[in-house]
């Protein structure tokens, strides 16, 4: 896994491979704090002992079967208030990578990647803030590649979907290329283009569906994402705004 041939300027040009570690996000965060660390450094492992997910959940992944890695970015011009722009970047990088292998890929707000309603990839972005700007961002990605048995029926992998085995190094190289391309768009200030591509491929966008918030189930339609990254759902004729932990999808 340390021989990744990404056609990039910086993402994936420095690969730190570990057969096993507690969490690649933790290792990458420690590296990012060291002087002279390189932007675009990728920390990748075959097995995480303490893989972390969103909302304080853990992240389970079959040893040696999938991609579990973290990328160090230094988007120092990005204001902390605009942190959601990094969700556009990371989600689109995975989305565009997977589109080369399978159809029907969707981005589920804020940044899960689904195929046929099943989760194939989770993303955990952890930022360190200094003077209201993002000093560094650790983009942690868990992509199910060759795993064929899942303990959760809403999970899937490339192999589960196609019956084929994949070379993880090749997919990681494409992911690095896509991540760099989307990140460079952000650095050029092309946020509107990123957001429009994100919405175009958003799961249940502008479709009536069931959600749950504050202990109540309701029918609504996703109308967009606001400047803070909150999900906008039209419900009984009015648009409501939901933070990450305030709303769940019922499907
Ligand atoms: C989610 O809950 O959907 C996010 C899962 C993120 C998992 C990845 S695997 C690599 C990186 N290291 C971690 O500890 N978590 C992320």
Short mmCIF file of N, CA and C in Angstrom, two decimals, residues 90-245:
data_model
loop_
_atom_site.label_atom_id
_atom_site.label_comp_id
_atom_site.label_asym_id
_atom_site.label_seq_id
_atom_site.Cartn_x
_atom_site.Cartn_y
_atom_site.Cartn_z
N UNK A 90 -14.55 16.54 -0.18
CA UNK A 90 -14.30 15.12 0.11
C UNK A 90 -15.39 14.23 -0.49
N UNK A 91 -16.66 14.66 -0.36
CA UNK A 91 -17.76 13.83 -0.90
C UNK A 91 -17.63 13.70 -2.42
N UNK A 92 -17.33 14.81 -3.08
CA UNK A 92 -17.23 14.76 -4.55
C UNK A 92 -16.03 13.95 -5.01
N UNK A 93 -14.96 13.99 -4.23
CA UNK A 93 -13.78 13.19 -4.60
C UNK A 93 -14.13 11.70 -4.59
N UNK A 94 -14.84 11.26 -3.55
CA UNK A 94 -15.21 9.84 -3.48
C UNK A 94 -16.26 9.54 -4.55
N UNK A 95 -17.24 10.43 -4.67
CA UNK A 95 -18.30 10.24 -5.67
C UNK A 95 -17.69 10.07 -7.07
N UNK A 96 -16.82 11.00 -7.45
CA UNK A 96 -16.25 10.94 -8.81
C UNK A 96 -15.36 9.72 -9.00
N UNK A 97 -14.70 9.28 -7.94
CA UNK A 97 -13.88 8.06 -8.04
C UNK A 97 -14.78 6.86 -8.30
N UNK A 98 -15.85 6.74 -7.50
CA UNK A 98 -16.70 5.55 -7.61
C UNK A 98 -17.47 5.50 -8.91
N UNK A 99 -17.79 6.67 -9.48
CA UNK A 99 -18.54 6.71 -10.74
C UNK A 99 -17.82 5.96 -11.85
N UNK A 100 -16.50 5.86 -11.75
CA UNK A 100 -15.75 5.14 -12.79
C UNK A 100 -15.96 3.62 -12.67
N UNK A 101 -16.45 3.18 -11.52
CA UNK A 101 -16.59 1.74 -11.29
C UNK A 101 -18.05 1.28 -11.29
N UNK A 102 -18.94 2.15 -10.79
CA UNK A 102 -20.34 1.75 -10.66
C UNK A 102 -21.29 2.93 -10.92
N UNK A 103 -22.53 2.59 -11.26
CA UNK A 103 -23.55 3.62 -11.45
C UNK A 103 -24.32 3.80 -10.14
N UNK A 104 -25.26 4.68 -10.15
CA UNK A 104 -26.19 4.86 -9.02
C UNK A 104 -25.51 5.29 -7.72
N UNK A 105 -24.40 6.03 -7.81
CA UNK A 105 -23.75 6.53 -6.60
C UNK A 105 -24.46 7.80 -6.16
N UNK A 106 -24.66 7.94 -4.86
CA UNK A 106 -25.30 9.15 -4.32
C UNK A 106 -24.52 9.64 -3.11
N UNK A 107 -24.61 10.94 -2.87
CA UNK A 107 -24.01 11.52 -1.66
C UNK A 107 -25.15 11.73 -0.68
N UNK A 108 -25.02 11.16 0.50
CA UNK A 108 -26.06 11.39 1.52
C UNK A 108 -25.53 12.44 2.49
N UNK A 109 -26.29 13.53 2.62
CA UNK A 109 -25.87 14.61 3.51
C UNK A 109 -25.51 14.08 4.88
N UNK A 110 -24.44 14.51 5.56
CA UNK A 110 -23.51 15.49 5.01
C UNK A 110 -22.44 14.88 4.09
N UNK A 111 -22.02 13.64 4.38
CA UNK A 111 -20.95 13.12 3.51
C UNK A 111 -20.82 11.60 3.52
N UNK A 112 -21.95 10.90 3.58
CA UNK A 112 -21.89 9.45 3.35
C UNK A 112 -22.01 9.22 1.85
N UNK A 113 -21.45 8.11 1.41
CA UNK A 113 -21.62 7.78 0.00
C UNK A 113 -22.41 6.48 -0.08
N UNK A 114 -23.49 6.52 -0.85
CA UNK A 114 -24.40 5.37 -0.95
C UNK A 114 -24.43 4.84 -2.37
N UNK A 115 -24.65 3.53 -2.45
CA UNK A 115 -24.98 2.93 -3.75
C UNK A 115 -26.23 2.09 -3.51
N UNK A 116 -27.26 2.32 -4.31
CA UNK A 116 -28.55 1.64 -4.15
C UNK A 116 -29.03 1.71 -2.70
N UNK A 117 -28.85 2.84 -2.07
CA UNK A 117 -29.33 3.04 -0.70
C UNK A 117 -28.45 2.45 0.37
N UNK A 118 -27.36 1.77 -0.01
CA UNK A 118 -26.47 1.17 1.00
C UNK A 118 -25.17 1.96 1.10
N UNK A 119 -24.62 2.02 2.31
CA UNK A 119 -23.42 2.84 2.53
C UNK A 119 -22.17 2.09 2.07
N UNK A 120 -21.42 2.74 1.20
CA UNK A 120 -20.17 2.15 0.71
C UNK A 120 -18.97 2.90 1.29
N UNK A 121 -19.19 4.12 1.74
CA UNK A 121 -18.06 4.92 2.22
C UNK A 121 -18.52 5.92 3.28
N UNK A 122 -17.68 6.06 4.31
CA UNK A 122 -17.92 7.08 5.33
C UNK A 122 -16.72 8.02 5.39
N UNK A 123 -17.00 9.26 5.73
CA UNK A 123 -15.95 10.29 5.74
C UNK A 123 -15.99 11.01 7.09
N UNK A 124 -14.84 11.16 7.70
CA UNK A 124 -14.75 11.88 8.97
C UNK A 124 -13.73 13.00 8.81
N UNK A 125 -14.24 14.25 8.82
CA UNK A 125 -13.36 15.41 8.63
C UNK A 125 -13.15 16.07 9.99
N UNK A 126 -11.89 16.21 10.39
CA UNK A 126 -11.60 16.83 11.68
C UNK A 126 -10.65 18.01 11.45
N UNK A 127 -11.10 19.19 11.89
CA UNK A 127 -10.34 20.41 11.61
C UNK A 127 -9.67 20.95 12.86
N UNK A 128 -8.51 21.54 12.64
CA UNK A 128 -7.92 22.28 13.75
C UNK A 128 -7.96 23.76 13.36
N UNK A 129 -8.52 24.56 14.28
CA UNK A 129 -8.84 25.97 13.98
C UNK A 129 -7.83 26.88 14.67
N UNK A 130 -7.37 27.89 13.97
CA UNK A 130 -6.53 28.91 14.58
C UNK A 130 -6.96 30.26 14.02
N UNK A 131 -7.19 31.21 14.89
CA UNK A 131 -7.62 32.56 14.51
C UNK A 131 -8.77 32.51 13.50
N UNK A 132 -9.78 31.72 13.82
CA UNK A 132 -11.01 31.59 13.01
C UNK A 132 -10.78 31.05 11.61
N UNK A 133 -9.61 30.48 11.38
CA UNK A 133 -9.35 29.83 10.09
C UNK A 133 -8.96 28.38 10.32
N UNK A 134 -9.10 27.59 9.24
CA UNK A 134 -8.77 26.17 9.37
C UNK A 134 -7.27 26.00 9.12
N UNK A 135 -6.58 25.67 10.19
CA UNK A 135 -5.12 25.52 10.09
C UNK A 135 -4.79 24.24 9.35
N UNK A 136 -5.38 23.15 9.83
CA UNK A 136 -5.28 21.93 9.05
C UNK A 136 -6.54 21.10 9.19
N UNK A 137 -6.75 20.29 8.17
CA UNK A 137 -7.95 19.48 8.11
C UNK A 137 -7.52 18.04 7.84
N UNK A 138 -8.05 17.14 8.65
CA UNK A 138 -7.76 15.72 8.43
C UNK A 138 -9.00 15.11 7.79
N UNK A 139 -8.84 14.67 6.57
CA UNK A 139 -9.97 14.07 5.84
C UNK A 139 -9.80 12.55 5.90
N UNK A 140 -10.60 11.91 6.76
CA UNK A 140 -10.50 10.46 6.94
C UNK A 140 -11.56 9.75 6.11
N UNK A 141 -11.13 8.78 5.35
CA UNK A 141 -12.05 8.10 4.42
C UNK A 141 -11.99 6.59 4.65
N UNK A 142 -13.16 5.99 4.83
CA UNK A 142 -13.27 4.53 4.92
C UNK A 142 -14.12 4.07 3.75
N UNK A 143 -13.49 3.46 2.77
CA UNK A 143 -14.20 3.01 1.56
C UNK A 143 -14.18 1.48 1.50
N UNK A 144 -15.37 0.90 1.42
CA UNK A 144 -15.46 -0.57 1.37
C UNK A 144 -15.16 -1.04 -0.05
N UNK A 145 -14.10 -1.81 -0.17
CA UNK A 145 -13.65 -2.23 -1.51
C UNK A 145 -13.90 -3.73 -1.72
N UNK A 146 -13.16 -4.59 -1.00
CA UNK A 146 -13.24 -6.03 -1.26
C UNK A 146 -13.93 -6.82 -0.15
N UNK A 147 -14.49 -6.13 0.82
CA UNK A 147 -15.18 -6.84 1.92
C UNK A 147 -16.43 -7.50 1.36
N UNK A 148 -16.67 -8.78 1.75
CA UNK A 148 -17.89 -9.40 1.21
C UNK A 148 -18.89 -9.84 2.27
N UNK A 149 -18.52 -9.72 3.55
CA UNK A 149 -19.51 -10.04 4.59
C UNK A 149 -19.69 -8.81 5.46
N UNK A 150 -20.93 -8.42 5.68
CA UNK A 150 -21.23 -7.24 6.51
C UNK A 150 -22.17 -7.63 7.63
N UNK A 151 -21.97 -7.01 8.80
CA UNK A 151 -22.86 -7.28 9.93
C UNK A 151 -24.02 -6.29 9.96
N UNK A 152 -24.06 -5.44 8.96
CA UNK A 152 -25.09 -4.40 8.90
C UNK A 152 -25.64 -4.46 7.49
N UNK A 153 -26.95 -4.67 7.33
CA UNK A 153 -27.47 -4.91 5.97
C UNK A 153 -27.57 -3.66 5.11
N UNK A 154 -27.30 -2.50 5.69
CA UNK A 154 -27.29 -1.28 4.89
C UNK A 154 -25.87 -0.90 4.48
N UNK A 155 -24.94 -1.88 4.50
CA UNK A 155 -23.56 -1.59 4.06
C UNK A 155 -23.26 -2.39 2.80
N UNK A 156 -22.39 -1.85 1.98
CA UNK A 156 -22.00 -2.57 0.77
C UNK A 156 -20.55 -2.23 0.43
N UNK A 157 -20.03 -2.90 -0.60
CA UNK A 157 -18.65 -2.65 -1.06
C UNK A 157 -18.64 -2.79 -2.57
N UNK A 158 -17.54 -2.40 -3.18
CA UNK A 158 -17.42 -2.57 -4.63
C UNK A 158 -17.57 -4.04 -5.00
N UNK A 159 -16.93 -4.92 -4.22
CA UNK A 159 -17.00 -6.35 -4.54
C UNK A 159 -18.42 -6.89 -4.35
N UNK A 160 -19.08 -6.44 -3.30
CA UNK A 160 -20.46 -6.85 -3.04
C UNK A 160 -21.36 -6.46 -4.22
N UNK A 161 -21.06 -5.34 -4.85
CA UNK A 161 -21.91 -4.84 -5.93
C UNK A 161 -21.60 -5.46 -7.28
N UNK A 162 -20.32 -5.79 -7.50
CA UNK A 162 -19.93 -6.23 -8.86
C UNK A 162 -19.43 -7.67 -8.91
N UNK A 163 -19.11 -8.23 -7.75
CA UNK A 163 -18.55 -9.59 -7.72
C UNK A 163 -17.07 -9.63 -8.06
N UNK A 164 -16.46 -8.47 -8.28
CA UNK A 164 -15.04 -8.44 -8.69
C UNK A 164 -14.14 -8.05 -7.51
N UNK A 165 -12.87 -8.48 -7.59
CA UNK A 165 -11.86 -8.02 -6.63
C UNK A 165 -11.13 -6.82 -7.23
N UNK A 166 -10.76 -5.88 -6.39
CA UNK A 166 -10.11 -4.64 -6.88
C UNK A 166 -8.74 -4.47 -6.25
N UNK A 167 -7.86 -3.80 -6.98
CA UNK A 167 -6.54 -3.43 -6.42
C UNK A 167 -6.73 -2.12 -5.66
N UNK A 168 -6.56 -2.20 -4.36
CA UNK A 168 -6.83 -1.01 -3.53
C UNK A 168 -5.89 0.15 -3.88
N UNK A 169 -4.64 -0.19 -4.25
CA UNK A 169 -3.66 0.86 -4.58
C UNK A 169 -4.16 1.72 -5.74
N UNK A 170 -4.77 1.04 -6.73
CA UNK A 170 -5.26 1.78 -7.91
C UNK A 170 -6.37 2.74 -7.52
N UNK A 171 -7.29 2.25 -6.67
CA UNK A 171 -8.42 3.10 -6.26
C UNK A 171 -7.91 4.25 -5.40
N UNK A 172 -6.93 3.97 -4.55
CA UNK A 172 -6.38 5.04 -3.71
C UNK A 172 -5.72 6.12 -4.57
N UNK A 173 -5.04 5.70 -5.62
CA UNK A 173 -4.40 6.68 -6.52
C UNK A 173 -5.46 7.58 -7.16
N UNK A 174 -6.56 6.98 -7.63
CA UNK A 174 -7.62 7.79 -8.25
C UNK A 174 -8.26 8.72 -7.21
N UNK A 175 -8.45 8.20 -6.01
CA UNK A 175 -9.02 9.03 -4.94
C UNK A 175 -8.15 10.24 -4.65
N UNK A 176 -6.83 10.02 -4.62
CA UNK A 176 -5.91 11.15 -4.39
C UNK A 176 -6.05 12.17 -5.51
N UNK A 177 -6.16 11.69 -6.75
CA UNK A 177 -6.29 12.61 -7.90
C UNK A 177 -7.59 13.40 -7.80
N UNK A 178 -8.67 12.71 -7.48
CA UNK A 178 -9.98 13.39 -7.39
C UNK A 178 -10.02 14.36 -6.22
N UNK A 179 -9.38 13.97 -5.11
CA UNK A 179 -9.37 14.85 -3.94
C UNK A 179 -8.59 16.12 -4.25
N UNK A 180 -7.45 15.95 -4.90
CA UNK A 180 -6.66 17.13 -5.24
C UNK A 180 -7.42 18.04 -6.22
N UNK A 181 -8.08 17.43 -7.20
CA UNK A 181 -8.81 18.24 -8.20
C UNK A 181 -9.91 19.06 -7.51
N UNK A 182 -10.69 18.41 -6.64
CA UNK A 182 -11.78 19.12 -5.96
C UNK A 182 -11.22 20.17 -4.99
N UNK A 183 -10.14 19.84 -4.32
CA UNK A 183 -9.54 20.78 -3.37
C UNK A 183 -8.97 22.01 -4.09
N UNK A 184 -8.38 21.78 -5.25
CA UNK A 184 -7.85 22.92 -6.02
C UNK A 184 -8.99 23.82 -6.50
N UNK A 185 -10.15 23.22 -6.82
CA UNK A 185 -11.34 24.03 -7.17
C UNK A 185 -11.68 24.93 -5.99
N UNK A 186 -11.68 24.35 -4.79
CA UNK A 186 -11.99 25.14 -3.59
C UNK A 186 -10.98 26.26 -3.43
N UNK A 187 -9.70 25.94 -3.63
CA UNK A 187 -8.66 26.98 -3.45
C UNK A 187 -8.78 28.09 -4.50
N UNK A 188 -9.35 27.75 -5.65
CA UNK A 188 -9.57 28.79 -6.68
C UNK A 188 -10.85 29.57 -6.42
N UNK A 189 -11.57 29.21 -5.37
CA UNK A 189 -12.80 29.93 -5.02
C UNK A 189 -14.02 29.44 -5.78
N UNK A 190 -13.94 28.25 -6.39
CA UNK A 190 -15.07 27.76 -7.20
C UNK A 190 -16.07 26.97 -6.34
N UNK A 191 -16.51 27.59 -5.28
CA UNK A 191 -17.40 26.90 -4.34
C UNK A 191 -18.77 26.65 -4.95
N UNK A 192 -19.26 27.62 -5.74
CA UNK A 192 -20.60 27.46 -6.33
C UNK A 192 -20.63 26.22 -7.23
N UNK A 193 -19.57 25.99 -7.97
CA UNK A 193 -19.53 24.81 -8.85
C UNK A 193 -19.50 23.53 -8.03
N UNK A 194 -18.72 23.54 -6.94
CA UNK A 194 -18.65 22.35 -6.08
C UNK A 194 -20.02 22.08 -5.47
N UNK A 195 -20.65 23.14 -4.98
CA UNK A 195 -21.95 22.97 -4.32
C UNK A 195 -23.00 22.47 -5.31
N UNK A 196 -22.95 22.99 -6.53
CA UNK A 196 -23.97 22.56 -7.49
C UNK A 196 -23.76 21.08 -7.87
N UNK A 197 -22.51 20.65 -7.97
CA UNK A 197 -22.26 19.22 -8.27
C UNK A 197 -22.69 18.35 -7.08
N UNK A 198 -22.45 18.86 -5.88
CA UNK A 198 -22.85 18.14 -4.66
C UNK A 198 -24.38 17.96 -4.63
N UNK A 199 -25.12 19.05 -4.87
CA UNK A 199 -26.58 18.98 -4.81
C UNK A 199 -27.15 18.09 -5.92
N UNK A 200 -26.54 18.17 -7.08
CA UNK A 200 -27.01 17.37 -8.22
C UNK A 200 -26.97 15.87 -7.90
N UNK A 201 -26.03 15.50 -7.04
CA UNK A 201 -25.85 14.08 -6.75
C UNK A 201 -26.26 13.70 -5.33
N UNK A 202 -27.06 14.59 -4.72
CA UNK A 202 -27.47 14.39 -3.34
C UNK A 202 -28.65 13.42 -3.25
N UNK A 203 -28.52 12.47 -2.35
CA UNK A 203 -29.57 11.47 -2.09
C UNK A 203 -30.86 12.18 -1.65
N UNK A 204 -31.96 11.84 -2.28
CA UNK A 204 -33.31 12.35 -1.96
C UNK A 204 -33.47 13.86 -2.17
N UNK A 205 -32.60 14.44 -3.00
CA UNK A 205 -32.72 15.88 -3.26
C UNK A 205 -34.03 16.15 -3.99
N UNK A 206 -34.82 17.06 -3.47
CA UNK A 206 -36.09 17.48 -4.05
C UNK A 206 -37.09 16.33 -4.20
N UNK A 207 -36.94 15.31 -3.34
CA UNK A 207 -37.90 14.20 -3.40
C UNK A 207 -38.60 14.08 -2.05
N UNK A 208 -39.89 13.82 -2.03
CA UNK A 208 -40.56 13.63 -0.75
C UNK A 208 -40.04 12.36 -0.07
N UNK A 209 -39.72 12.46 1.21
CA UNK A 209 -39.18 11.31 1.94
C UNK A 209 -39.44 11.53 3.43
N UNK A 210 -39.17 10.50 4.22
CA UNK A 210 -39.42 10.58 5.66
C UNK A 210 -38.13 10.91 6.42
N UNK A 211 -38.26 11.78 7.40
CA UNK A 211 -37.13 12.17 8.27
C UNK A 211 -37.60 12.14 9.71
N UNK A 212 -36.63 12.25 10.62
CA UNK A 212 -36.97 12.34 12.03
C UNK A 212 -36.16 13.44 12.68
N UNK A 213 -36.83 14.29 13.43
CA UNK A 213 -36.11 15.34 14.16
C UNK A 213 -36.81 15.58 15.48
N UNK A 214 -36.04 15.77 16.53
CA UNK A 214 -36.59 16.03 17.87
C UNK A 214 -37.67 15.00 18.23
N UNK A 215 -37.40 13.73 17.91
CA UNK A 215 -38.32 12.65 18.29
C UNK A 215 -39.58 12.55 17.46
N UNK A 216 -39.65 13.31 16.37
CA UNK A 216 -40.88 13.31 15.55
C UNK A 216 -40.56 12.91 14.11
N UNK A 217 -41.34 11.98 13.57
CA UNK A 217 -41.16 11.59 12.16
C UNK A 217 -42.01 12.51 11.30
N UNK A 218 -41.48 12.88 10.16
CA UNK A 218 -42.25 13.77 9.28
C UNK A 218 -41.85 13.55 7.83
N UNK A 219 -42.74 13.97 6.93
CA UNK A 219 -42.44 13.89 5.50
C UNK A 219 -41.94 15.26 5.04
N UNK A 220 -40.91 15.27 4.24
CA UNK A 220 -40.38 16.54 3.76
C UNK A 220 -39.55 16.32 2.51
N UNK A 221 -39.02 17.43 1.99
CA UNK A 221 -38.23 17.33 0.76
C UNK A 221 -36.96 18.18 0.93
N UNK A 222 -35.81 17.60 0.66
CA UNK A 222 -34.55 18.35 0.79
C UNK A 222 -34.51 19.43 -0.28
N UNK A 223 -34.31 20.67 0.14
CA UNK A 223 -34.28 21.80 -0.80
C UNK A 223 -32.88 22.37 -0.97
N UNK A 224 -31.94 21.94 -0.14
CA UNK A 224 -30.57 22.45 -0.28
C UNK A 224 -29.80 22.34 1.01
N UNK A 225 -28.65 23.02 1.00
CA UNK A 225 -27.76 23.06 2.16
C UNK A 225 -27.41 24.54 2.33
N UNK A 226 -27.52 25.07 3.55
CA UNK A 226 -27.25 26.50 3.71
C UNK A 226 -25.75 26.78 3.89
N UNK A 227 -25.39 28.05 4.12
CA UNK A 227 -23.97 28.42 4.16
C UNK A 227 -23.23 27.82 5.35
N UNK A 228 -24.00 27.33 6.36
CA UNK A 228 -23.35 26.68 7.50
C UNK A 228 -23.30 25.16 7.32
N UNK A 229 -23.83 24.67 6.20
CA UNK A 229 -23.85 23.23 5.95
C UNK A 229 -25.10 22.57 6.52
N UNK A 230 -26.06 23.38 7.01
CA UNK A 230 -27.28 22.79 7.55
C UNK A 230 -28.17 22.28 6.42
N UNK A 231 -28.85 21.16 6.69
CA UNK A 231 -29.75 20.59 5.69
C UNK A 231 -31.05 21.37 5.70
N UNK A 232 -31.50 21.77 4.51
CA UNK A 232 -32.75 22.53 4.39
C UNK A 232 -33.84 21.57 3.91
N UNK A 233 -34.85 21.38 4.75
CA UNK A 233 -35.94 20.47 4.38
C UNK A 233 -37.25 21.25 4.38
N UNK A 234 -37.95 21.16 3.24
CA UNK A 234 -39.27 21.78 3.20
C UNK A 234 -40.28 20.82 3.84
N UNK A 235 -40.98 21.36 4.81
CA UNK A 235 -41.88 20.55 5.62
C UNK A 235 -43.15 21.35 5.82
N UNK A 236 -44.25 20.82 5.38
CA UNK A 236 -45.56 21.49 5.50
C UNK A 236 -45.49 22.94 5.02
N UNK A 237 -44.84 23.14 3.87
CA UNK A 237 -44.83 24.46 3.23
C UNK A 237 -43.78 25.43 3.73
N UNK A 238 -43.00 25.04 4.74
CA UNK A 238 -41.95 25.95 5.25
C UNK A 238 -40.61 25.23 5.26
N UNK A 239 -39.54 25.99 5.00
CA UNK A 239 -38.21 25.36 5.01
C UNK A 239 -37.63 25.40 6.43
N UNK A 240 -37.20 24.23 6.90
CA UNK A 240 -36.56 24.13 8.23
C UNK A 240 -35.08 23.80 8.02
N UNK A 241 -34.25 24.24 8.98
CA UNK A 241 -32.80 24.06 8.87
C UNK A 241 -32.34 23.12 9.96
N UNK A 242 -31.55 22.11 9.58
CA UNK A 242 -31.14 21.11 10.56
C UNK A 242 -29.62 20.96 10.60
N UNK A 243 -29.09 20.98 11.82
CA UNK A 243 -27.68 20.67 12.02
C UNK A 243 -27.50 19.16 11.95
N UNK A 244 -26.23 18.78 11.88
CA UNK A 244 -25.89 17.38 11.67
C UNK A 244 -26.57 16.42 12.65
N UNK A 245 -26.55 16.75 13.93
CA UNK A 245 -27.07 15.79 14.90
C UNK A 245 -28.58 15.93 15.11
#
